[in-house]
């Protein structure tokens, strides 16, 4: 007897207890499971109210909504069942226990439903990456980009390119196979190369769009840094609107880097609170300072926080801060934040003062004064940082690498035309087609699948 491919099941909704839990079942015996629980199969793709009974004892487990999606018109391409039960732990475990007792059933691994969808040709790799990003999206801009990727913005384009490339390759191969035969028109290579040139230019354009798409996935990194006790952690808490970091009157409170994810005007921002930078004998604090400097150097923007009172005592010389801190490479944009404005006896000055190239803000993390202006400036900075991502095709380094390889092979093919060597041209075109196939997961897929599915949750 042929052993059936296992039918898999998992909880696809959030951690119980919750109002409703969604259990998904996919595989050749999914329909059997539904029949075992309810005694019948509903009409495809229509919700059915059902009493779920334990297949062995016939004891009722719960009242549920059952959905039946026969393959191949299902998300995974296999027969699929979705049960919406009340989201209590005992209900879910009773359903799982009963499912595990059915022959050829087992729990799904993380991302296994999506993996089956991929194997059944429902999704290419770029769409799967879009799906992973969609689930992980924290902000509107990320959600929109992920959705475009899920809808095939890059995948469809890559597939169209691959088809054109294969037609071009067929022409070159025909030229090689029938060099002088009367029924084959002369010079098939020339039209093929026109296609190749067009493809190369289109790919170059996509690659030339910059790394906005990749950056949008990670978010704009904003590091809060500065001398100890300036109120960096207080500022982080104020911007995050929660007590994410410990605040204390003692200098040297923060040691580890604290990370908070914010949505600013629809853009993802990662805010870092770091240890106050000073000379210290304490090895733990030294490590904290080392981390603070490393993370600030890698940040997209540094908010350099100083104590307004100390600033005024220092003869108001903002420039001294710039001189004293040499840890920042020139390329990182840096704004100076004078905090504790509530304690400052000087006459209130304008909130934002443009001191190009850095910006200067005066705030009070304690009273909230000046915070909304700072938030507004951060939101515009994020909007500017990400620019328009509407037509950004590349969202991952993996995609960029495959496209760069495609382009390089096309370039080499075009160079070979000078030497008029059709065999070498054909070989480069094959390499280019292979790199494009890798992008969508048509070839060499095993190397990347594990990396991609590592990010997936169970039940997806
Ligand atoms: N009056 C006033 N006090 C503040 C303000 N912001 C912070 N403080 C106080 O300043 C002290 C230090 O604040 P923190 O936020 O812990 O400062 P920090 O820069 O994170 O300090 P380290 O982590 O030690 O480097 C605390 O007692 C805060 O309550 C402010 O705007 N006004
Ligand atoms: Mg702190």
Coordinates of C-alpha atoms and ligand atoms in Angstrom, one line a residue:
X1 CA 0.0 0.0 0.0
X2 CA 1.2 3.5 -0.8
X3 CA 1.6 5.6 2.3
X4 CA -0.3 8.8 2.1
X5 CA 1.4 12.1 2.5
X6 CA 0.7 13.2 6.1
X7 CA -2.3 15.4 6.7
X8 CA -1.2 18.2 8.9
X9 CA -3.0 20.4 11.5
X10 CA -2.2 23.3 13.6
X11 CA -3.7 26.2 15.5
X12 CA -3.6 29.2 13.1
X13 CA -4.9 31.8 15.5
X14 CA -3.4 33.4 18.6
X15 CA -2.5 31.9 22.0
X16 CA -5.5 30.6 24.0
X17 CA -7.6 31.4 25.8
X18 CA -9.2 33.6 23.1
X19 CA -12.8 34.1 21.9
X20 CA -12.3 32.0 18.8
X21 CA -9.5 29.6 17.7
X22 CA -8.9 28.7 14.1
X23 CA -7.6 25.2 13.5
X24 CA -6.4 24.4 10.1
X25 CA -6.1 20.9 8.6
X26 CA -4.5 20.2 5.2
X27 CA -3.7 17.1 3.3
X28 CA -5.3 14.1 1.6
X29 CA -7.3 13.1 4.6
X30 CA -8.6 16.5 5.7
X31 CA -12.1 15.7 4.5
X32 CA -12.0 12.4 6.4
X33 CA -11.2 14.3 9.6
X34 CA -14.2 16.7 9.1
X35 CA -16.5 13.7 8.5
X36 CA -15.1 12.0 11.6
X37 CA -15.9 15.0 13.7
X38 CA -19.2 16.1 12.3
X39 CA -20.5 13.1 10.3
X40 CA -20.7 15.1 7.0
X41 CA -18.9 17.4 4.6
X42 CA -20.3 20.9 4.0
X43 CA -20.6 22.5 0.7
X44 CA -17.2 23.7 -0.5
X45 CA -16.2 27.2 0.7
X46 CA -19.5 27.7 2.7
X47 CA -19.5 28.0 6.4
X48 CA -21.3 25.1 8.2
X49 CA -22.4 25.2 11.9
X50 CA -21.4 21.9 13.3
X51 CA -21.3 20.0 16.6
X52 CA -17.8 18.6 16.9
X53 CA -17.8 15.1 18.4
X54 CA -14.9 13.0 19.4
X55 CA -14.6 10.4 16.6
X56 CA -14.1 7.6 19.2
X57 CA -16.3 8.4 22.1
X58 CA -18.8 10.5 20.2
X59 CA -18.8 12.9 23.1
X60 CA -19.4 16.5 22.0
X61 CA -16.3 18.7 22.1
X62 CA -17.6 22.0 21.0
X63 CA -19.9 23.8 18.7
X64 CA -18.0 25.1 15.7
X65 CA -18.0 26.7 12.3
X66 CA -16.5 24.4 9.7
X67 CA -15.2 25.3 6.3
X68 CA -14.2 22.9 3.6
X69 CA -11.9 23.8 0.7
X70 CA -11.3 20.8 -1.6
X71 CA -8.0 21.0 -3.4
X72 CA -6.6 22.2 -5.7
X73 CA -8.6 25.4 -5.1
X74 CA -7.4 25.9 -1.6
X75 CA -4.6 27.9 0.0
X76 CA -2.3 25.0 0.2
X77 CA -3.5 23.4 -3.0
X78 CA -4.5 20.3 -1.0
X79 CA -7.8 19.4 0.6
X80 CA -8.1 21.9 3.5
X81 CA -10.5 22.2 6.5
X82 CA -10.8 25.1 8.8
X83 CA -12.5 24.8 12.1
X84 CA -13.4 27.8 14.1
X85 CA -14.0 26.7 17.7
X86 CA -14.2 28.5 21.0
X87 CA -10.7 29.4 21.9
X88 CA -10.3 27.5 25.2
X89 CA -7.2 25.4 25.9
X90 CA -9.2 22.2 26.7
X91 CA -11.2 22.5 23.5
X92 CA -8.1 22.9 21.4
X93 CA -6.3 20.0 23.0
X94 CA -9.4 17.7 22.7
X95 CA -9.5 18.5 19.0
X96 CA -5.8 18.0 18.6
X97 CA -5.8 14.7 20.6
X98 CA -8.6 13.4 18.3
X99 CA -6.8 14.5 15.2
X100 CA -3.5 12.9 16.3
X101 CA -5.3 9.5 16.7
X102 CA -6.4 9.6 13.0
X103 CA -4.1 7.6 10.7
X104 CA -1.6 9.6 8.7
X105 CA -2.2 12.8 10.8
X106 CA 0.4 14.9 12.5
X107 CA 1.0 18.4 13.9
X108 CA 2.3 20.9 11.3
X109 CA 5.7 22.4 11.5
X110 CA 6.1 26.2 11.4
X111 CA 5.3 27.5 7.9
X112 CA 4.4 24.0 6.7
X113 CA 1.0 25.1 5.2
X114 CA 2.8 27.8 3.2
X115 CA 5.5 25.3 2.2
X116 CA 2.9 23.0 0.8
X117 CA 1.3 26.0 -1.1
X118 CA 4.8 26.6 -2.5
X119 CA 5.2 23.0 -3.5
X120 CA 1.8 23.0 -5.2
X121 CA 2.7 26.0 -7.2
X122 CA 0.3 28.3 -5.4
X123 CA 3.0 30.8 -4.3
X124 CA 6.5 31.6 -5.6
X125 CA 9.3 32.5 -3.2
X126 CA 8.9 36.2 -3.5
X127 CA 5.2 35.9 -2.6
X128 CA 6.1 33.8 0.4
X129 CA 8.6 36.5 1.5
X130 CA 5.8 39.0 1.1
X131 CA 3.5 36.8 3.2
X132 CA 6.1 36.6 6.0
X133 CA 6.6 40.4 5.8
X134 CA 2.8 40.9 5.9
X135 CA 2.5 39.0 9.1
X136 CA 5.5 40.8 10.6
X137 CA 4.4 44.3 9.4
X138 CA 4.2 46.9 12.2
X139 CA 3.4 49.9 10.1
X140 CA 1.3 50.9 7.2
X141 CA 4.2 51.4 4.8
X142 CA 5.5 47.9 5.6
X143 CA 2.0 46.4 5.2
X144 CA 1.5 48.0 1.8
X145 CA 4.9 46.9 0.6
X146 CA 4.4 43.3 1.8
X147 CA 1.0 43.1 0.2
X148 CA 2.4 44.3 -3.2
X149 CA 5.1 41.6 -2.9
X150 CA 2.4 39.0 -2.0
X151 CA 0.5 40.0 -5.1
X152 CA 3.5 39.3 -7.2
X153 CA 5.0 42.7 -7.9
X154 CA 8.5 41.2 -8.2
X155 CA 7.6 37.5 -8.7
X156 CA 5.5 38.2 -11.8
X157 CA 8.1 40.5 -13.3
X158 CA 10.9 37.9 -12.7
X159 CA 8.8 35.2 -14.3
X160 CA 8.1 37.4 -17.4
X161 CA 11.8 38.2 -17.6
X162 CA 12.6 34.5 -17.4
X163 CA 10.2 33.6 -20.2
X164 CA 11.7 36.3 -22.5
X165 CA 15.2 35.1 -21.6
X166 CA 14.3 31.5 -22.4
X167 CA 12.9 32.6 -25.8
X168 CA 16.1 34.4 -26.5
X169 CA 18.1 31.4 -25.5
X170 CA 16.1 29.2 -27.8
X171 CA 17.0 31.5 -30.7
X172 CA 20.7 31.3 -29.9
X173 CA 20.5 27.6 -29.5
X174 CA 18.7 27.2 -32.9
X175 CA 21.5 29.3 -34.4
X176 CA 24.1 26.9 -32.9
X177 CA 22.2 23.7 -34.0
X178 CA 21.4 24.8 -37.5
X179 CA 24.1 27.2 -38.5
X180 CA 23.8 27.1 -42.3
X181 CA 20.5 25.4 -43.0
X182 CA 18.4 26.9 -45.7
X183 CA 15.1 26.7 -43.8
X184 CA 16.4 28.6 -40.8
X185 CA 16.7 32.4 -41.4
X186 CA 20.2 33.7 -40.9
X187 CA 21.3 35.4 -37.8
X188 CA 18.9 34.4 -35.1
X189 CA 21.3 35.7 -32.5
X190 CA 20.8 39.4 -33.3
X191 CA 17.1 39.5 -32.4
X192 CA 17.9 37.4 -29.3
X193 CA 20.5 39.9 -28.2
X194 CA 18.0 42.8 -28.6
X195 CA 15.8 41.0 -26.1
X196 CA 18.8 40.4 -23.8
X197 CA 19.7 44.1 -23.9
X198 CA 16.2 45.2 -23.1
X199 CA 16.1 42.7 -20.1
X200 CA 19.5 43.9 -18.9
X201 CA 18.2 47.5 -18.9
X202 CA 15.0 46.6 -17.1
X203 CA 16.8 44.7 -14.4
X204 CA 19.4 47.4 -14.0
X205 CA 16.6 49.9 -13.4
X206 CA 15.1 47.7 -10.7
X207 CA 18.4 47.3 -9.0
X208 CA 19.1 51.0 -9.3
X209 CA 16.0 51.9 -7.2
X210 CA 18.2 51.7 -4.1
X211 CA 17.6 49.7 -0.9
X212 CA 14.5 51.5 0.3
X213 CA 12.5 48.3 0.2
X214 CA 15.0 46.4 2.3
X215 CA 15.3 49.3 4.7
X216 CA 11.5 49.5 5.1
X217 CA 11.5 45.9 6.4
X218 CA 14.0 46.8 9.2
X219 CA 12.7 50.3 10.0
X220 CA 14.7 53.5 10.5
X221 CA 17.0 53.1 13.4
X222 CA 17.1 56.1 15.8
X223 CA 19.6 55.8 18.6
X224 CA 19.3 58.0 21.7
X225 CA 22.7 58.7 23.0
X226 CA 24.5 61.3 25.1
X227 CA 26.1 61.8 28.5
X228 CA 24.8 60.0 31.6
X229 CA 21.7 61.2 33.4
X230 CA 20.7 63.6 30.6
X231 CA 17.3 61.9 30.4
X232 CA 17.8 59.5 27.5
X233 CA 15.7 56.8 29.0
X234 CA 13.0 59.3 30.0
X235 CA 12.9 60.5 26.5
X236 CA 12.6 57.0 25.1
X237 CA 9.7 56.3 27.5
X238 CA 8.0 59.6 26.5
X239 CA 8.3 58.8 22.8
X240 CA 7.2 55.2 23.3
X241 CA 4.4 56.3 25.6
X242 CA 5.3 53.6 28.0
X243 CA 7.8 52.8 30.7
X244 CA 10.1 50.7 28.5
X245 CA 13.4 51.8 30.2
X246 CA 14.4 52.2 33.8
X247 CA 14.8 55.9 34.8
X248 CA 16.7 56.9 37.9
X249 CA 18.5 59.9 39.3
X250 CA 21.8 58.0 39.3
X251 CA 24.1 58.4 36.4
X252 CA 24.9 55.1 34.7
X253 CA 21.5 53.5 35.0
X254 CA 21.1 52.2 31.5
X255 CA 23.6 49.4 30.5
X256 CA 22.1 47.3 27.8
X257 CA 20.6 48.7 24.6
X258 CA 16.8 48.9 24.9
X259 CA 14.8 48.7 21.7
X260 CA 11.3 50.0 21.1
X261 CA 9.4 49.8 17.8
X262 CA 7.3 52.8 16.9
X263 CA 5.0 53.6 14.1
X264 CA 5.6 57.2 13.1
X265 CA 3.3 58.6 10.5
X266 CA 2.9 55.1 9.1
X267 CA 6.6 54.4 8.9
X268 CA 8.5 51.9 11.1
X269 CA 11.0 53.4 13.5
X270 CA 13.3 51.4 15.8
X271 CA 14.2 53.6 18.8
X272 CA 17.3 52.6 20.9
X273 CA 18.1 53.8 24.4
X274 CA 21.7 53.4 25.2
X275 CA 24.1 53.8 28.1
X276 CA 25.3 57.3 29.0
X277 CA 28.7 57.9 27.5
X278 CA 31.4 58.8 30.0
X279 CA 34.7 57.4 31.2
X280 CA 34.0 54.6 33.6
X281 CA 36.0 52.0 35.6
X282 CA 33.0 49.7 35.9
X283 CA 33.5 46.9 33.4
X284 CA 29.7 46.4 33.0
X285 CA 29.2 50.1 32.3
X286 CA 32.2 50.0 29.9
X287 CA 30.5 47.3 28.0
X288 CA 27.3 49.3 27.9
X289 CA 29.1 52.3 26.6
X290 CA 30.8 50.2 23.9
X291 CA 27.4 48.9 22.8
X292 CA 26.0 52.4 22.9
X293 CA 28.7 53.7 20.6
X294 CA 28.5 50.7 18.2
X295 CA 24.7 51.0 17.9
X296 CA 24.8 54.8 17.5
X297 CA 27.4 54.5 14.8
X298 CA 25.2 52.0 12.9
X299 CA 22.0 54.1 13.4
X300 CA 20.3 56.1 10.7
X301 CA 19.8 59.0 13.1
X302 CA 21.2 59.8 16.5
X303 CA 19.4 61.9 19.0
X304 CA 22.2 63.3 21.1
X305 CA 20.5 64.2 24.4
X306 CA 22.1 66.8 26.8
X307 CA 20.9 68.3 30.0
X308 CA 19.7 71.9 29.4
X309 CA 20.8 73.1 32.8
X310 CA 24.4 71.8 32.3
X311 CA 24.3 73.3 28.8
X312 CA 23.5 76.7 30.1
X313 CA 26.2 76.4 32.7
X314 CA 28.5 75.5 29.9
X315 CA 28.0 78.9 28.4
X316 CA 25.4 77.5 26.0
X317 CA 28.0 76.1 23.8
X318 CA 26.3 73.4 21.8
X319 CA 29.4 73.3 19.7
X320 CA 31.3 71.8 22.6
X321 CA 29.2 68.7 22.4
X322 CA 30.0 68.2 18.8
X323 CA 33.6 68.6 19.5
X324 CA 33.7 66.4 22.6
X325 CA 31.9 63.5 21.0
X326 CA 33.9 62.0 18.3
X327 CA 32.3 58.5 18.4
X328 CA 29.9 59.4 15.6
X329 CA 31.0 59.0 12.0
X330 CA 30.2 62.0 9.9
X331 CA 27.6 60.2 7.8
X332 CA 25.1 59.6 10.6
X333 CA 22.6 62.4 10.8
X334 CA 22.5 63.8 14.4
X335 CA 20.1 66.0 16.1
X336 CA 20.8 67.6 19.4
X337 CA 18.1 67.4 22.1
X338 CA 18.4 69.7 25.0
X339 CA 16.3 67.9 27.7
X340 CA 15.0 69.1 31.1
X341 CA 13.9 72.3 29.6
X342 CA 11.5 72.6 32.6
X343 CA 14.5 73.2 34.8
X344 CA 16.2 75.7 32.5
X345 CA 15.9 79.3 33.7
X346 CA 16.9 80.8 30.4
X347 CA 14.2 82.5 28.3
X348 CA 12.3 79.9 26.3
X349 CA 13.7 79.8 22.8
X350 CA 12.1 78.6 19.6
X351 CA 11.4 74.9 19.7
X352 CA 13.2 74.0 16.5
X353 CA 16.1 75.9 15.4
X354 CA 17.8 74.9 12.3
X355 CA 21.5 74.5 12.9
X356 CA 22.4 72.8 9.6
X357 CA 23.3 70.1 9.1
X358 CA 22.0 68.9 12.5
X359 CA 18.7 69.9 14.1
X360 CA 18.3 71.3 17.5
X361 CA 15.4 70.6 19.8
X362 CA 14.5 71.7 23.3
X363 CA 12.2 69.4 25.2
X364 CA 11.2 68.2 28.6
X365 CA 10.8 64.5 28.9
X366 CA 9.3 65.2 32.3
X367 CA 6.5 67.6 31.3
X368 CA 6.2 66.6 27.6
X369 CA 7.1 70.1 26.4
X370 CA 8.5 70.0 22.9
X371 CA 7.9 66.3 22.4
X372 CA 5.2 66.6 19.8
X373 CA 7.5 68.8 17.7
X374 CA 10.2 66.3 18.0
X375 CA 7.8 63.5 17.0
X376 CA 6.7 65.4 14.0
X377 CA 10.2 66.0 12.9
X378 CA 11.0 62.3 13.4
X379 CA 8.0 61.4 11.3
X380 CA 9.1 63.7 8.4
X381 CA 12.6 62.3 8.7
X382 CA 11.2 58.8 8.4
X383 CA 9.1 59.8 5.4
X384 CA 12.1 61.3 3.7
X385 CA 14.3 58.4 4.7
X386 CA 12.1 55.8 3.1
X387 CA 11.0 58.0 0.2
X388 CA 8.4 56.6 -2.1
X389 CA 8.4 52.8 -1.8
X390 CA 5.3 52.4 -4.1
X391 CA 7.3 50.9 -6.9
X392 CA 10.1 49.3 -5.0
X393 CA 10.5 45.8 -6.3
X394 CA 13.3 44.5 -4.1
X395 CA 12.6 43.9 -0.4
X396 CA 15.4 41.5 0.5
X397 CA 19.1 41.0 0.1
X398 CA 18.4 37.6 -1.3
X399 CA 16.4 39.0 -4.2
X400 CA 19.1 41.7 -4.8
X401 CA 21.8 39.0 -5.0
X402 CA 19.9 36.9 -7.5
X403 CA 19.1 39.9 -9.7
X404 CA 22.7 41.1 -9.6
X405 CA 23.8 37.7 -10.7
X406 CA 21.3 37.7 -13.5
X407 CA 22.4 41.1 -14.7
X408 CA 26.1 40.1 -14.5
X409 CA 25.4 37.1 -16.7
X410 CA 23.5 39.2 -19.2
X411 CA 26.3 41.7 -19.3
X412 CA 28.8 38.9 -20.0
X413 CA 26.5 37.5 -22.8
X414 CA 26.4 40.9 -24.4
X415 CA 30.2 41.2 -24.2
X416 CA 30.6 37.9 -26.0
X417 CA 28.7 39.2 -29.0
X418 CA 31.9 41.0 -30.0
X419 CA 33.6 37.6 -30.3
X420 CA 30.6 36.2 -32.0
X421 CA 30.6 33.0 -30.0
X422 CA 27.1 31.7 -29.8
X423 CA 28.1 28.8 -27.5
X424 CA 29.4 31.2 -24.9
X425 CA 26.4 33.5 -25.3
X426 CA 24.0 30.6 -24.7
X427 CA 25.9 29.5 -21.6
X428 CA 25.6 33.0 -20.1
X429 CA 21.9 33.2 -20.9
X430 CA 21.5 29.8 -19.2
X431 CA 23.2 31.1 -16.1
X432 CA 21.0 34.3 -16.1
X433 CA 17.9 32.2 -16.4
X434 CA 19.0 30.0 -13.6
X435 CA 19.6 33.1 -11.3
X436 CA 16.1 34.4 -12.2
X437 CA 14.6 30.9 -11.5
X438 CA 16.3 31.0 -8.1
X439 CA 14.6 34.3 -7.3
X440 CA 11.2 32.8 -7.7
X441 CA 12.1 29.4 -6.3
X442 CA 11.9 27.4 -9.6
X443 CA 15.5 26.1 -9.1
X444 CA 18.0 25.5 -6.3
X445 CA 15.2 26.0 -3.9
X446 CA 16.5 23.8 -1.1
X447 CA 19.2 26.2 -0.1
X448 CA 16.8 29.0 0.6
X449 CA 13.7 27.4 1.8
X450 CA 14.9 26.7 5.3
X451 CA 16.1 30.2 5.7
X452 CA 12.8 31.6 4.6
X453 CA 10.6 29.3 6.6
X454 CA 12.6 29.8 9.7
X455 CA 10.7 33.1 10.2
X456 CA 7.3 31.5 9.9
X457 CA 5.0 30.7 12.8
X458 CA 3.2 27.5 13.3
X459 CA -0.2 27.4 11.7
X460 CA 0.9 29.5 8.7
Ligands
LIG1 N1 13.2 67.9 35.7 C1 13.4 67.0 34.7 N2 14.0 65.8 35.1 C2 14.2 64.9 34.1 C3 13.8 65.1 32.8 N3 14.2 64.0 32.1 C4 14.7 63.1 32.9 N4 14.8 63.7 34.2 C5 15.4 63.1 35.4 O1 16.8 62.9 35.2 C6 17.2 61.7 35.8 C7 17.9 60.8 34.8 O2 17.0 60.4 33.9 P1 17.2 59.1 32.9 O3 16.1 59.1 31.9 O4 17.4 57.9 33.8 O5 18.6 59.6 32.3 P2 19.5 58.7 31.3 O6 20.1 59.7 30.4 O7 18.8 57.6 30.7 O8 20.6 58.2 32.3 P3 21.7 57.0 32.2 O9 20.9 55.8 31.7 O10 22.2 56.8 33.5 O11 22.7 57.4 31.2 C8 16.0 61.1 36.4 O12 15.9 61.4 37.8 C9 14.8 61.7 35.7 O13 13.7 61.7 36.4 C10 13.2 66.3 32.4 O14 12.8 66.6 31.3 N5 13.0 67.2 33.5
LIG2 MG1 19.1 55.6 30.8

